[in-house]
Short mmCIF file of C-alpha atoms in Angstrom, two decimals:
data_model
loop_
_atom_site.label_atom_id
_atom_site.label_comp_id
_atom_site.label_asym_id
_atom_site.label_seq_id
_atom_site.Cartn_x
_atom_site.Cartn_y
_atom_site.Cartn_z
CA UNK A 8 -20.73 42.69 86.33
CA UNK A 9 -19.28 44.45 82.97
CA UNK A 10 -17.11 43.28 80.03
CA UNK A 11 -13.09 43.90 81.25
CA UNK A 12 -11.73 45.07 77.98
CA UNK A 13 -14.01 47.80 77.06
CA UNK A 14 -13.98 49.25 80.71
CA UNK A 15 -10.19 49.24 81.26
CA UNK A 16 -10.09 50.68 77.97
CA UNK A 17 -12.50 53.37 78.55
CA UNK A 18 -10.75 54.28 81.92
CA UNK A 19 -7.38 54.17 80.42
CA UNK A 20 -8.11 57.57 78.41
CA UNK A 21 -9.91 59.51 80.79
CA UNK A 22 -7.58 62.50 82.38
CA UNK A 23 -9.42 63.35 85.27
CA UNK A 24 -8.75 62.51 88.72
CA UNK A 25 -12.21 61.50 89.58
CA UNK A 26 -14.73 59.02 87.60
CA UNK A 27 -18.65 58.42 89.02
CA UNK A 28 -19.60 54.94 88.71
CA UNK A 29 -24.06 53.99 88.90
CA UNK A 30 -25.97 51.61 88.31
CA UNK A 31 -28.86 52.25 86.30
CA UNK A 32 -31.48 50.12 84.75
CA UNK A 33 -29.58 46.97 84.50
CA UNK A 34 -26.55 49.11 83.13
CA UNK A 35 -23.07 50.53 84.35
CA UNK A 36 -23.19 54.81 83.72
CA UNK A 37 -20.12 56.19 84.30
CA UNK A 38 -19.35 60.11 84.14
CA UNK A 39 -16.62 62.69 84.18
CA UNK A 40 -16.59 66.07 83.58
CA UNK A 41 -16.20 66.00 79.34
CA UNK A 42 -17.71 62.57 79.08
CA UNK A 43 -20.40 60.34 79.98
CA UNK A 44 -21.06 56.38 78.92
CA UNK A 45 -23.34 53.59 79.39
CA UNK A 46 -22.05 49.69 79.51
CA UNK A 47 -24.36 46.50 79.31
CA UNK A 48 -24.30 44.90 82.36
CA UNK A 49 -24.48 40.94 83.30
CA UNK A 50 -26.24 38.92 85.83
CA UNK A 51 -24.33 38.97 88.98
CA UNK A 52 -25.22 34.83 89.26
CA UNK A 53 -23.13 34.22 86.91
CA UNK A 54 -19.92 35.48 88.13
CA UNK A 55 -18.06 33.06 90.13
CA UNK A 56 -17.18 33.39 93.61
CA UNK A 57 -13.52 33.75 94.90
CA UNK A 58 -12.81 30.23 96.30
CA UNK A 59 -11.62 29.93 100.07
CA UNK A 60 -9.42 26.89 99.82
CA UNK A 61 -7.81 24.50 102.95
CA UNK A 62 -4.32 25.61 103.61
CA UNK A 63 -1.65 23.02 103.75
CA UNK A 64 1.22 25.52 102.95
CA UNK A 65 1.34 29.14 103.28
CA UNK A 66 4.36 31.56 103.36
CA UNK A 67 5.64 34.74 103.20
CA UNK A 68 8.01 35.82 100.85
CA UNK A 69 9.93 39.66 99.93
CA UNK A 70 7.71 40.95 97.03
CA UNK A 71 10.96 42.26 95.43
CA UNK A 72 12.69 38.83 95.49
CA UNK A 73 9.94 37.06 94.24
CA UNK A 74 9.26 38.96 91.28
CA UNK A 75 13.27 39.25 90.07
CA UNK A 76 13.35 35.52 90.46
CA UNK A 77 10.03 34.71 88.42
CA UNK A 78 11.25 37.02 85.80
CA UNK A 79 15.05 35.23 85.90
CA UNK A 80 13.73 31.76 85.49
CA UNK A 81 10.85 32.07 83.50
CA UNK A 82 11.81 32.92 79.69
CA UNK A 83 13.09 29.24 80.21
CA UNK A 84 9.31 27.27 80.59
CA UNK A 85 8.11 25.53 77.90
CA UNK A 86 6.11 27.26 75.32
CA UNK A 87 4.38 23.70 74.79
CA UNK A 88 1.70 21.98 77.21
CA UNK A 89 2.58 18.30 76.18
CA UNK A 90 4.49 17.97 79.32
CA UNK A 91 2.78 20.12 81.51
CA UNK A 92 5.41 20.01 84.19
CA UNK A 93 7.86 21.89 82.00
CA UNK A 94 5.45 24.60 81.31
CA UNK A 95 5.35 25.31 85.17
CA UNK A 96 8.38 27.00 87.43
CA UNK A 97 8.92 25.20 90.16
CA UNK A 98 8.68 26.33 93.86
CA UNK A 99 10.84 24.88 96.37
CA UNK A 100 10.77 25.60 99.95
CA UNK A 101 13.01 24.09 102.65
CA UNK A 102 14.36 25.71 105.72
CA UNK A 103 15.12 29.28 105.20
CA UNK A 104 15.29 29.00 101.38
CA UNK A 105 13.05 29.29 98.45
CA UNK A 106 14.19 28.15 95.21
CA UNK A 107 12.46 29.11 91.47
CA UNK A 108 13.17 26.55 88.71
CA UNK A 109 12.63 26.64 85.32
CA UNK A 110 13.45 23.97 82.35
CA UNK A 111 12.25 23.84 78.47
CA UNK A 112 14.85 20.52 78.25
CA UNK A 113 17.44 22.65 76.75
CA UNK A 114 17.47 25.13 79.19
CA UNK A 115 17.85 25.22 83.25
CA UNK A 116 17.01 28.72 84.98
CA UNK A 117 17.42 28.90 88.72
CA UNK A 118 17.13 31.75 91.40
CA UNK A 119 17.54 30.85 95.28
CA UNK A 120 15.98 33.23 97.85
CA UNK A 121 17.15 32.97 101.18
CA UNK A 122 14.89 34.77 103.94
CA UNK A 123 14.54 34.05 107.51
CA UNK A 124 11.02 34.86 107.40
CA UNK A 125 10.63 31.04 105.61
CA UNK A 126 11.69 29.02 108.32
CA UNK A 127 10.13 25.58 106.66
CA UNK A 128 11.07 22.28 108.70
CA UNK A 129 9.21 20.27 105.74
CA UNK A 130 10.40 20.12 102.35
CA UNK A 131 7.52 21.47 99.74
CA UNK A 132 7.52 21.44 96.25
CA UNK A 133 4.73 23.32 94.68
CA UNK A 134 3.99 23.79 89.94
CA UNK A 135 2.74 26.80 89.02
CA UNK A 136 1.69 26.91 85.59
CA UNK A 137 3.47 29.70 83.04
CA UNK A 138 0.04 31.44 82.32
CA UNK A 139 -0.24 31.90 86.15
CA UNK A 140 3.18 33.07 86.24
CA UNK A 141 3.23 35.66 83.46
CA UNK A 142 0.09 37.30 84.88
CA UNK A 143 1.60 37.07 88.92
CA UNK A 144 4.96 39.04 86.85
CA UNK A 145 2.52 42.13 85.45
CA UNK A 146 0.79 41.91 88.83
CA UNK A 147 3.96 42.35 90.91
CA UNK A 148 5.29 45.35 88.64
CA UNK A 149 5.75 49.06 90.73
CA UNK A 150 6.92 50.69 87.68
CA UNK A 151 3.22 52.34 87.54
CA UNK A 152 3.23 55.15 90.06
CA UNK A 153 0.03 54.87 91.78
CA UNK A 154 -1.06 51.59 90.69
CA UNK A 155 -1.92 49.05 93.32
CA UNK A 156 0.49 45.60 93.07
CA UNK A 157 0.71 42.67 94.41
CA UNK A 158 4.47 43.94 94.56
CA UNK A 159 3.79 47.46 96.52
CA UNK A 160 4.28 45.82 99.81
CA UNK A 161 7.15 44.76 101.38
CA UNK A 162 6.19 40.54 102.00
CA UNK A 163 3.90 38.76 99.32
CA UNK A 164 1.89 35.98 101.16
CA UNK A 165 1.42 32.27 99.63
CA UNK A 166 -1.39 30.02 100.53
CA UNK A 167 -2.23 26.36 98.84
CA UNK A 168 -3.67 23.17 99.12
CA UNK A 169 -2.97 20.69 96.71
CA UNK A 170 -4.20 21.97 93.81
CA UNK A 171 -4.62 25.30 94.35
CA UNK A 172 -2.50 28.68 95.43
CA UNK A 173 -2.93 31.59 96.16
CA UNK A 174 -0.63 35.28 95.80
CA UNK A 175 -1.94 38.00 98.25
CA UNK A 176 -1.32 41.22 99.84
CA UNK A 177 -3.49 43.18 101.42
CA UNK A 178 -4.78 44.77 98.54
CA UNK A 179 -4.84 42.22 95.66
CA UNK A 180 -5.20 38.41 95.26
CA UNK A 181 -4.66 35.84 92.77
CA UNK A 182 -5.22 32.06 92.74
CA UNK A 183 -4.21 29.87 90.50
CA UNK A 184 -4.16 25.97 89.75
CA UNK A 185 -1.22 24.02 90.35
CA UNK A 186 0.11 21.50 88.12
CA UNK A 187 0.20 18.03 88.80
CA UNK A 188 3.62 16.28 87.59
CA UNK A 189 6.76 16.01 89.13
CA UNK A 190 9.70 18.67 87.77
CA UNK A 191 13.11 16.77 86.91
CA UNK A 192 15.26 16.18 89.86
CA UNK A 193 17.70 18.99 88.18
CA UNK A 194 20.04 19.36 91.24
CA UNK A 195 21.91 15.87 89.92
CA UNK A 196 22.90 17.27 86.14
CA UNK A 197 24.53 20.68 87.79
CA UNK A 198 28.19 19.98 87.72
CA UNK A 199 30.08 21.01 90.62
CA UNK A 200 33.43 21.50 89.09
CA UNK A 201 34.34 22.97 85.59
CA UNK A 202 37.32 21.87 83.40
CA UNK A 203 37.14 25.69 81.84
CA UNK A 204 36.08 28.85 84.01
CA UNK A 205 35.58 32.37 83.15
CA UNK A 206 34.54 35.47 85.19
CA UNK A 207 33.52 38.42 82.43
CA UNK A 208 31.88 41.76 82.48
CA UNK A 209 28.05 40.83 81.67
CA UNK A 210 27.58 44.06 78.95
CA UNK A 211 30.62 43.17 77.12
CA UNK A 212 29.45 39.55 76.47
CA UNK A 213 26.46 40.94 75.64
CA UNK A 214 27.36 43.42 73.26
CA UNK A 215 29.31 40.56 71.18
CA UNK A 216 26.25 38.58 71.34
CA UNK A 217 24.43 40.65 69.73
CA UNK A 218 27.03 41.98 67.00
CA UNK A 219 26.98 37.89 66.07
CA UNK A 220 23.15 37.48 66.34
CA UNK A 221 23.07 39.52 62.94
CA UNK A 222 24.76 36.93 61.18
CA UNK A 223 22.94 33.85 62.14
CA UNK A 224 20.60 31.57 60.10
CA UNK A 225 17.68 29.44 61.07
CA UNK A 226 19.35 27.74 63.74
CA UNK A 227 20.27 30.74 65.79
CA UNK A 228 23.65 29.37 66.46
CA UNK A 229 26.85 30.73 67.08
CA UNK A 230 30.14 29.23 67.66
CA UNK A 231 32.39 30.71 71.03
CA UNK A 232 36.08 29.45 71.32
CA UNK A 233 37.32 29.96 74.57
CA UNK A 234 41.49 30.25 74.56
CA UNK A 235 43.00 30.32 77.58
CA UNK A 236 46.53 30.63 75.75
CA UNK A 237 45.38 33.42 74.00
CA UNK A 238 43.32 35.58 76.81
CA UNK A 239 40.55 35.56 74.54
CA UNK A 240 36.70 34.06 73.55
CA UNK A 241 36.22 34.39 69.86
CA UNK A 242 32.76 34.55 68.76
CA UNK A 243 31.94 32.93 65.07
CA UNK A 244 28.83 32.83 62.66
CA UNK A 245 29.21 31.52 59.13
CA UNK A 246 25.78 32.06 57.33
CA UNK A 247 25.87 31.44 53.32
CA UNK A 248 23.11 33.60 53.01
CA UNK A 249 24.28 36.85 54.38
CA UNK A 250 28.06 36.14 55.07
CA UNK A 251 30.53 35.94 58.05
CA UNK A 252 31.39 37.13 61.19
CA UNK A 253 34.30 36.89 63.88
CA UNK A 254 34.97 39.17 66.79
CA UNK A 255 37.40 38.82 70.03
CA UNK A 256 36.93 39.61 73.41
CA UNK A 257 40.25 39.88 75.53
CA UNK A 258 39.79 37.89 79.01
CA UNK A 259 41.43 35.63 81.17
CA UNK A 260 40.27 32.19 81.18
CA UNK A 261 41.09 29.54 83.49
CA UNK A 262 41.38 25.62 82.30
CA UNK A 263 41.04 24.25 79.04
CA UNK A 264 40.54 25.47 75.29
CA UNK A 265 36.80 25.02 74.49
CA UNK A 266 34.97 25.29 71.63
CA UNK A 267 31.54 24.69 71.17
CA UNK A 268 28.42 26.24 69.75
CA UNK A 269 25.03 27.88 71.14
CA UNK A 270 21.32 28.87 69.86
CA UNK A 271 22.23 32.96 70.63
CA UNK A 272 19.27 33.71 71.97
CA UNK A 273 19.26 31.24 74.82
CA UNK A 274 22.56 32.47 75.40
CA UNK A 275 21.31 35.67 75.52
CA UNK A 276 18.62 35.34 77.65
CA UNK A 277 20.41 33.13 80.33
CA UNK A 278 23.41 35.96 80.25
CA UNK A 279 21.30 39.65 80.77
CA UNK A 280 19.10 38.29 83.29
CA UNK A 281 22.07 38.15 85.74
CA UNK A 282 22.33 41.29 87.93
CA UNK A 283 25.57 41.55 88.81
CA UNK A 284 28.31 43.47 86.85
CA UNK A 285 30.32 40.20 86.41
CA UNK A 286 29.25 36.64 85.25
CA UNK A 287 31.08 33.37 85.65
CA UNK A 288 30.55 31.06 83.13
CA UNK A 289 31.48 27.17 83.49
CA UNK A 290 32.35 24.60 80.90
CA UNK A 291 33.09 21.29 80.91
CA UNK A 292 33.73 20.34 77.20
CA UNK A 293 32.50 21.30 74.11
CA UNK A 294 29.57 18.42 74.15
CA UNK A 295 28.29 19.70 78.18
CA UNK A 296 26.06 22.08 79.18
CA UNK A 297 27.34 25.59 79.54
CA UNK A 298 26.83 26.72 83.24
CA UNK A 299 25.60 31.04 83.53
CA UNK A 300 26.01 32.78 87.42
CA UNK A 301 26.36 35.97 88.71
CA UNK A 302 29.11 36.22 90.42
#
């Protein structure tokens, strides 16, 4: 047993293709061709054992899938542990279909996968904590050629009981609490028809977005008219401090004139984690929630 940080660190500027590991006199020598080190080492007691826990759940999900719809839903967890259940994403299985939920109270993220390979009769609803979730993200990233991930196979396998789960391939696993709590019963707020309706290209939302963000003070908002009349959304930030800002985007809009006003950044983040070239976005009013889909 060795410290993490110092031997990850060590490894991570060595150049050569092979590394001898021994154990000698109660430390960890390692050697290479140019180098050669010594850790302290720890009693092996003292290192707990990877639990075996008493399934009442397991499935298997596409790696792939899993990770694009941990990282679409979960910039919207709470950053704060006073409700526990809103620092969690929510896993929902039923039938063929696995849904990801995410809420901070001012935000809803979700991302449905559908796979045949679920095939759940029983409805189960499962918390996993954000801590658990931003280290399952890094652990499900390819990007690194030759790394092992919990992402380099095709199907990622989930096991739990009722307070536990686990993430596994054949290679790596990962267990993690679960949170107790029960997520809000979202599905009821989600309108299902919009008074105004607009299907845009994602990067040029984004790109006017950003050209307001510059202007905003310290409540991040910006105001977006939507005018059907006019074939255009105008986006607006007044800031005393700095100065002002208005820019138009030409775009067919279906329904009512709406104007209303947004933190940019949740805006923002809701918007360029859709991966399709077009979004639809959905209003009913300028006091209701402002509804972000691919389309």
């Amino acid at each position: 047993v060795v410290a993490g940080k110092p031997l990850s660190s060590f490894l991570s500027q060595i150049s050569e293709d092979t590394v001898q590991l021994q154990h000698q006199k109660n430390n960890l020598f390692i050697k290479t061709n140019k180098a050669k080190t010594i850790l302290k080492t720890y009693l092996i007691d003292d290192f707990p054992l990877f639990p075996t826990i008493e399934q009442t759940f397991s499935i298997s999900v596409p790696s792939q899938d899993f990770q694009r719809g941990l990282e679409s839903v979960s910039q919207a967890t709470s950053t704060s542990d006073i409700k526990p259940e809103l620092a969690s994403v929510c896993l929902k299985v039923f039938k063929n279909t696995l849904k990801l939920a995410a809420t901070d109270s001012f935000r809803l993220a979700e991302y449905t996968i559908i796979s045949s390979k679920l095939n759940q009769e029983k409805s189960t609803t499962l918390l996993i904590p954000h801590n658990s979730i931003a280290e399952l993200i890094r652990l499900l990233d390819t990007q690194k050629e030759g790394l092992l991930s919990l992402g380099s196979e095709k199907e990622l396998l989930l096991i739990s009981n009722k307070n536990q789960i686990i993430f596994q391939n054949s290679s790596i696993r990962l267990i993690s609490r679960l949170t107790e709590g029960l997520f809000p019963d979202y599905d009821q707020i989600i309108p299902k028809n919009f008074k105004t309706e607009v299907i845009i290209k994602q990067q040029e939302l984004l790109k006017h977005i950003k050209l307001a963000s510059v202007f905003v003070g310290r409540l991040y908002d910006i105001s977006v008219s939507f005018k059907p009349k006019d074939k255009k959304i105008v986006f607006e930030v007044i800031n005393p401090d700095i100065g002002e800002h208005i820019s138009e985007l030409e775009n067919s809009i279906n329904g009512e004139e709406t104007n209303a006003k947004f933190n940019w950044k949740y805006l923002f983040d809701g918007i360029i984690r859709i991966s399709t070239e077009y979004v639809v976005l959905g209003f009913n009013g300028d006091q209701s929630p402002l509804m972000i889909k691919g389309k």
